[in-house]
Coordinates of C-alpha atoms and ligand atoms in Angstrom, one line a residue:
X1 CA 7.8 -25.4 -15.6
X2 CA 7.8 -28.5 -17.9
X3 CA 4.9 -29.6 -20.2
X4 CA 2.2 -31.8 -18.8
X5 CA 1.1 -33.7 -22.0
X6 CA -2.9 -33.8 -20.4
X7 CA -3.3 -30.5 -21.0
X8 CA -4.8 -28.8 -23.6
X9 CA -1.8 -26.3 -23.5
X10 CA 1.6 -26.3 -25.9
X11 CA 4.1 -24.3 -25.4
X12 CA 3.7 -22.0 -28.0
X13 CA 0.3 -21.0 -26.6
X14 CA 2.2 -20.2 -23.2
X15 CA 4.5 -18.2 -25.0
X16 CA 1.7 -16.8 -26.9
X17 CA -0.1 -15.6 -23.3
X18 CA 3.2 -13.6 -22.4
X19 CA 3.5 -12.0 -25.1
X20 CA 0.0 -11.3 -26.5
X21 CA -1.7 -11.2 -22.9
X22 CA -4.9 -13.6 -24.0
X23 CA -5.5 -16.6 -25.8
X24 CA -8.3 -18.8 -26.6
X25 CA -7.7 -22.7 -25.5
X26 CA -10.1 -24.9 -27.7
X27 CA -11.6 -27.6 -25.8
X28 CA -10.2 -27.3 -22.5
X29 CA -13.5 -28.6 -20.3
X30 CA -15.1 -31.6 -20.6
X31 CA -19.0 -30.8 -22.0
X32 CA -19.9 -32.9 -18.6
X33 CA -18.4 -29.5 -16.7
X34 CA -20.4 -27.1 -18.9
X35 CA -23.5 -28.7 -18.2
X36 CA -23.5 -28.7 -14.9
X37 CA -22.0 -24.9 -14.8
X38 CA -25.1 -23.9 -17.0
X39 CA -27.7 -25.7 -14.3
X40 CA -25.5 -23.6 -11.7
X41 CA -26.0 -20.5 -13.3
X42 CA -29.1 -20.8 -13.9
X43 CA -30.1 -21.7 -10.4
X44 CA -27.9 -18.5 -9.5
X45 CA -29.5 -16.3 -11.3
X46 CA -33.0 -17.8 -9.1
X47 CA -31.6 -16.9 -6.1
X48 CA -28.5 -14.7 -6.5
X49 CA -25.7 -14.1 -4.1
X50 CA -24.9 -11.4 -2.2
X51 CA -23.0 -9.0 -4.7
X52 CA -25.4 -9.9 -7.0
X53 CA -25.7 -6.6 -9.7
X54 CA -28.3 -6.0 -12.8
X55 CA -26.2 -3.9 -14.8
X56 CA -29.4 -3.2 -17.4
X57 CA -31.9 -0.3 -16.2
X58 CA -35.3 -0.9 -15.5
X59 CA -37.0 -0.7 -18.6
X60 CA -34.3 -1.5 -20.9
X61 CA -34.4 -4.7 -23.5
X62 CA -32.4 -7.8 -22.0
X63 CA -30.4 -8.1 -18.8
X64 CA -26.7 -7.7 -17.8
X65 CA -26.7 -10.0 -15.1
X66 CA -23.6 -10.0 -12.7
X67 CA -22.7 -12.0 -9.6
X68 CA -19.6 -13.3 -7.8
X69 CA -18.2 -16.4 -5.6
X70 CA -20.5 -19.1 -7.1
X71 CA -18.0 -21.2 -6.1
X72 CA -19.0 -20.5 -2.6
X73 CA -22.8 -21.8 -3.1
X74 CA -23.0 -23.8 -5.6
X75 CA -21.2 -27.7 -6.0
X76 CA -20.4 -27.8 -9.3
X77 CA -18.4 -24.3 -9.1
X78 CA -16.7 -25.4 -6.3
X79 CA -15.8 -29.0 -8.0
X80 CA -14.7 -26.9 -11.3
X81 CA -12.4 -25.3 -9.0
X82 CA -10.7 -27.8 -7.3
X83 CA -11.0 -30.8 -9.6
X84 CA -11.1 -29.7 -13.1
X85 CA -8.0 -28.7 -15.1
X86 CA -8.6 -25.1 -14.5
X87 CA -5.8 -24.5 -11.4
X88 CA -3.1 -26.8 -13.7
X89 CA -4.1 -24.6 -16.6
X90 CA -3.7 -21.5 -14.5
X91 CA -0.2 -23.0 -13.3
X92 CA 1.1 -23.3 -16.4
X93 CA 0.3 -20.0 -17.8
X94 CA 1.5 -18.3 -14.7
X95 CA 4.6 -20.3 -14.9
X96 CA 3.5 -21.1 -11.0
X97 CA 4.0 -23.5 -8.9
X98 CA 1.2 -22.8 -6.0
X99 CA -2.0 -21.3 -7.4
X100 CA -4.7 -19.8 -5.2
X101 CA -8.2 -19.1 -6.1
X102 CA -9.0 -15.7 -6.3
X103 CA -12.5 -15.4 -6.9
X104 CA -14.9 -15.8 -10.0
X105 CA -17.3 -13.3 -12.0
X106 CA -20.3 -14.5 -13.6
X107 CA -21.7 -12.0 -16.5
X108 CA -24.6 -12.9 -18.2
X109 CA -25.8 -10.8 -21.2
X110 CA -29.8 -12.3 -22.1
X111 CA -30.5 -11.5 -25.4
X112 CA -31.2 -8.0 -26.8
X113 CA -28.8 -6.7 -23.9
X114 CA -27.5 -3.3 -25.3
X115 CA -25.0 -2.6 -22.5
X116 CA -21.4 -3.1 -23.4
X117 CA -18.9 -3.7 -20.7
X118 CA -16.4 -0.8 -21.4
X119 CA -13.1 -0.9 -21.6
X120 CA -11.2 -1.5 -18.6
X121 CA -8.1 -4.0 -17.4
X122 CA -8.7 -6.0 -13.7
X123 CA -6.1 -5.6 -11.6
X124 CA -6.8 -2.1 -10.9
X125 CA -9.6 -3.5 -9.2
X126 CA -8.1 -5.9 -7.3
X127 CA -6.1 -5.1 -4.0
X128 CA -3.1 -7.4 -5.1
X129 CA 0.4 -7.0 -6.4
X130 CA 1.9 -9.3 -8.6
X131 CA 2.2 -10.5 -12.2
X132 CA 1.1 -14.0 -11.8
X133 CA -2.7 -13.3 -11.4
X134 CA -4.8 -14.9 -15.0
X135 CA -9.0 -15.5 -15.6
X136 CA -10.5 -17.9 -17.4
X137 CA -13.2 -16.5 -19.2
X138 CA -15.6 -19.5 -20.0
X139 CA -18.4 -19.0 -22.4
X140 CA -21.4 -21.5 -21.4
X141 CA -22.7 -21.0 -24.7
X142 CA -21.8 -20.5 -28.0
X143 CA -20.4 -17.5 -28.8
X144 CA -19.7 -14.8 -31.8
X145 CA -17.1 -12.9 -32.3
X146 CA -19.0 -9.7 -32.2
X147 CA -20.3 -10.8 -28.4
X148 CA -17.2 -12.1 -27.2
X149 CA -14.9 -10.2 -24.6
X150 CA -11.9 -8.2 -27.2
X151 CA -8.7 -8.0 -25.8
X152 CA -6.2 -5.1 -26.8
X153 CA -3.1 -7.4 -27.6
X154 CA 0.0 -6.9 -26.0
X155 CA -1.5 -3.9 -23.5
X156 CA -0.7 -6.1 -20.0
X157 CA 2.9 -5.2 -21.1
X158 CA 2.3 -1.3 -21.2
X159 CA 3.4 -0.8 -17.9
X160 CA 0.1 1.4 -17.0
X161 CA -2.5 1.3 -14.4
X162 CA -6.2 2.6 -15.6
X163 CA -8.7 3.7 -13.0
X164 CA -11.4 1.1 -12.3
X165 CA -15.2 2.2 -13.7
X166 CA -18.0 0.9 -11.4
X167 CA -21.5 0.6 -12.6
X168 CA -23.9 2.8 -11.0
X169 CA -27.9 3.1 -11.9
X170 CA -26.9 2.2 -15.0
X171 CA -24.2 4.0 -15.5
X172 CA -20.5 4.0 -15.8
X173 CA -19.0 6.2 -12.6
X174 CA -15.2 7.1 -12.6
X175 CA -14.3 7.0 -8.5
X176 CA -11.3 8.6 -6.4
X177 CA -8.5 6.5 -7.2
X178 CA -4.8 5.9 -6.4
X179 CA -2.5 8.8 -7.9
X180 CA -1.2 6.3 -10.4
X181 CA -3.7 5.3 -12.1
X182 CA -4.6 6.9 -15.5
X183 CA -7.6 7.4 -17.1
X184 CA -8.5 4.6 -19.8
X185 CA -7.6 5.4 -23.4
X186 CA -10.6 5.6 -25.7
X187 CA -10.2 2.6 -27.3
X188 CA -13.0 2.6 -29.5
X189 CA -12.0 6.7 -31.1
X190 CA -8.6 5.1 -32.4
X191 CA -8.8 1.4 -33.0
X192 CA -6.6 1.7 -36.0
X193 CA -4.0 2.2 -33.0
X194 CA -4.0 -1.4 -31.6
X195 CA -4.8 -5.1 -32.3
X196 CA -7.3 -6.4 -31.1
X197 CA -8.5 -10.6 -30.0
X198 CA -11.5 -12.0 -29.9
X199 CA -12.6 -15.3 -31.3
X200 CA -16.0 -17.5 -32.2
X201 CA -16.2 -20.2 -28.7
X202 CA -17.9 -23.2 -28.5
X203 CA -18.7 -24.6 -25.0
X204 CA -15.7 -25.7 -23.8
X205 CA -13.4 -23.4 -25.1
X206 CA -11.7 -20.8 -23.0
X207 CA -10.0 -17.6 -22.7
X208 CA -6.9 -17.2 -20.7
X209 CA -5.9 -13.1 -19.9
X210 CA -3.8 -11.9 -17.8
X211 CA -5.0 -9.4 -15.0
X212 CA -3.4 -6.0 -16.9
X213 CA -4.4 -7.0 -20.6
X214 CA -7.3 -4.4 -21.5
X215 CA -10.4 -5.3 -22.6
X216 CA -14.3 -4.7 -23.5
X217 CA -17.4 -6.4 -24.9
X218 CA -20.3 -5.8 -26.9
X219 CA -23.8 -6.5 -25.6
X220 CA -25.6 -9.3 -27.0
X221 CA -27.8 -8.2 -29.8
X222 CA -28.5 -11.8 -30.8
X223 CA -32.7 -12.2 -30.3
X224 CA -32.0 -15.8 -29.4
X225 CA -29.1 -17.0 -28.1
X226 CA -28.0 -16.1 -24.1
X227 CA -24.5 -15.4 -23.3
X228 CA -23.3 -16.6 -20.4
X229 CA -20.2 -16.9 -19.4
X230 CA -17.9 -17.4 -16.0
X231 CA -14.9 -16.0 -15.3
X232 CA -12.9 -18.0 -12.9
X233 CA -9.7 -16.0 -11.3
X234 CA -6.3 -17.2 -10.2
X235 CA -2.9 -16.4 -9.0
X236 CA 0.3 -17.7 -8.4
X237 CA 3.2 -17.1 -5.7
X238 CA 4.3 -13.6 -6.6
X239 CA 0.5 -12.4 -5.7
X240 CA 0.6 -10.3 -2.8
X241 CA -2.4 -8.8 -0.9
X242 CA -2.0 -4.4 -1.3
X243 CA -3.7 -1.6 -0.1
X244 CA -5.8 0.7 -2.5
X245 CA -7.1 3.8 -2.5
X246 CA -11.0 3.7 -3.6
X247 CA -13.3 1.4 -4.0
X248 CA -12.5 -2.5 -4.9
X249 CA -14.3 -5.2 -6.7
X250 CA -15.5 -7.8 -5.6
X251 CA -15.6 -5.9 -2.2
X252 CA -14.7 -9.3 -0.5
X253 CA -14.5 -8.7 2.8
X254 CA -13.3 -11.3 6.4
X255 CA -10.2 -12.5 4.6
X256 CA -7.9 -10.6 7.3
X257 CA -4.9 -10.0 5.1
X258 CA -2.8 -7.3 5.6
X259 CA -0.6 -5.4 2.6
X260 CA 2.5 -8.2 1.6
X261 CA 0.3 -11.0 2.6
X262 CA 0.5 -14.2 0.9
X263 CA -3.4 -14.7 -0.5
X264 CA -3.8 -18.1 0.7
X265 CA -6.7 -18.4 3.4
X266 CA -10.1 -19.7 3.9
X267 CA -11.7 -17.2 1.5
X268 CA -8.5 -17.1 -0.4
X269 CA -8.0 -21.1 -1.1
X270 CA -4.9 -22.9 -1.7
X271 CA -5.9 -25.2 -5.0
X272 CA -2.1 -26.4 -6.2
X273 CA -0.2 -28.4 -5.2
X274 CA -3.2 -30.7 -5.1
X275 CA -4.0 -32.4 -1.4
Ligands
AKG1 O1 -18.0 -11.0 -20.1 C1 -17.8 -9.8 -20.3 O2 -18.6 -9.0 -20.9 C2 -16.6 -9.1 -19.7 C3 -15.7 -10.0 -18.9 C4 -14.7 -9.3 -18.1 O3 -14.6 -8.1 -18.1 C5 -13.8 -10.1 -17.2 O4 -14.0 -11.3 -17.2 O5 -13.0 -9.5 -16.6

């Protein structure tokens, strides 16, 4: 695919995300988008949606906030998706030519959250097969290294599947899963192992991962400052709709698709080529 000079990608940063599995894109949005993603977070988090989950137990300090498909209810979501440079972004990356909307994850961390979000890789999760399947995680406020998402460099090119970990009352549950999937390494016993990514973000910057790269966060100890962030997620041609064994996430549900499906659909949306 050949360089489109509006966007805030060179070719060494594609080259980059192939071989490293994330990078960080300073600058991509417009503040104008931020804002009005903050105001529709923050009228999300009034009146959720329906997978809405509070990953935090009663009692505990802060709030791990979690919700999917804003782009479903909320304008400015829907407009990031299908006007902003996010889907040419996603193109680019992907080195696709069609891109379709997957879904989107919003994970807010108030201050004083303690609970991390463990180590884990997304695809696993998902019921599609491909290799053309990237998130943009995008940080609606500033953020530290120490409470941004860390990526395990290189690890979408491992060639292993790890088995999904659901939050449950608090907890992290491991579930029946497919044969192949392995239980994830513990990352955190041997980090002299790997290399690790993570930057400092100011709004507007993003994160671009590819669905196998591994990778965690921290909660948010800061007193102060929220962390929210929304993680948009997209895929290209080679995507295909599979079967799994176990539970999936989001459990999205009324798309019809059957195993070697093509994702596009209502619920599924076509967002390049552009109309
Ligand atoms: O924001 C976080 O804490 C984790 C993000 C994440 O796991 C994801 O976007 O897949």
């Amino acid at each position: 695919m050949s360089a489109d000079a509006t966007l805030p990608l060179s070719d060494a940063d594609v080259a980059r995300y192939r071989d490293d599995g994330a990078i960080c894109i300073r600058g991509a949005f417009a503040l104008d988008w931020i804002e009005r993603l903050r105001a529709a977070v923050d009228a999300d988090m009034a009146t959720p949606g329906p997978m809405v989950r509070i990953n935090t137990p009663a009692g505990n300090p802060g709030l791990f906030f979690v919700d999917f498909q804003l782009w479903q209810r909320h304008a400015a979501c829907r407009d990031f998706v299908f006007e902003s440079p996010a889907a040419d972004i996603a193109a680019r990356l992907m080195g696709a030519h069609d891109v379709v909307y997957y879904h989107d994850h919003l994970l807010v961390k108030e201050p004083g959250t303690a609970e991390r979000t463990p180590w884990h890789h997304d695809q696993p999760y998902y019921p599609i097969d491909g290799q053309q399947i990237v998130s943009l995680w995008l940080p609606l406020d500033p953020v530290s290294r120490d409470t941004c998402v860390e990526y395990v460099k290189g690890s979408h090119r491992w060639g292993r599947w790890f088995a999904p970990k659901f939050f449950r009352q608090g907890g992290v549950d491991l579930q029946v899963q497919d044969a192949r999937f392995e239980a994830t390494p513990d990352i955190d016993a041997e980090r002299d192992r790997y290399e690790f990514l993570s930057w400092d973000m100011a709004p507007g910057d993003v994160i671009a991962f590819h669905a196998l790269t591994l990778h965690g966060a921290a909660g948010n100890r800061s007193a102060s400052r929220r962390r929210r962030a929304w993680a948009t997620r997209w895929c290209g041609e080679d995507a295909r709709y599979a079967a799994r064994i176990g539970q999936v996430s989001p459990p999205i549900e009324g798309h019809g698709l059957k195993p070697g499906d093509a994702l596009a659909c209502d619920l599924f949306p076509r967002v390049r080529p552009r109309a």
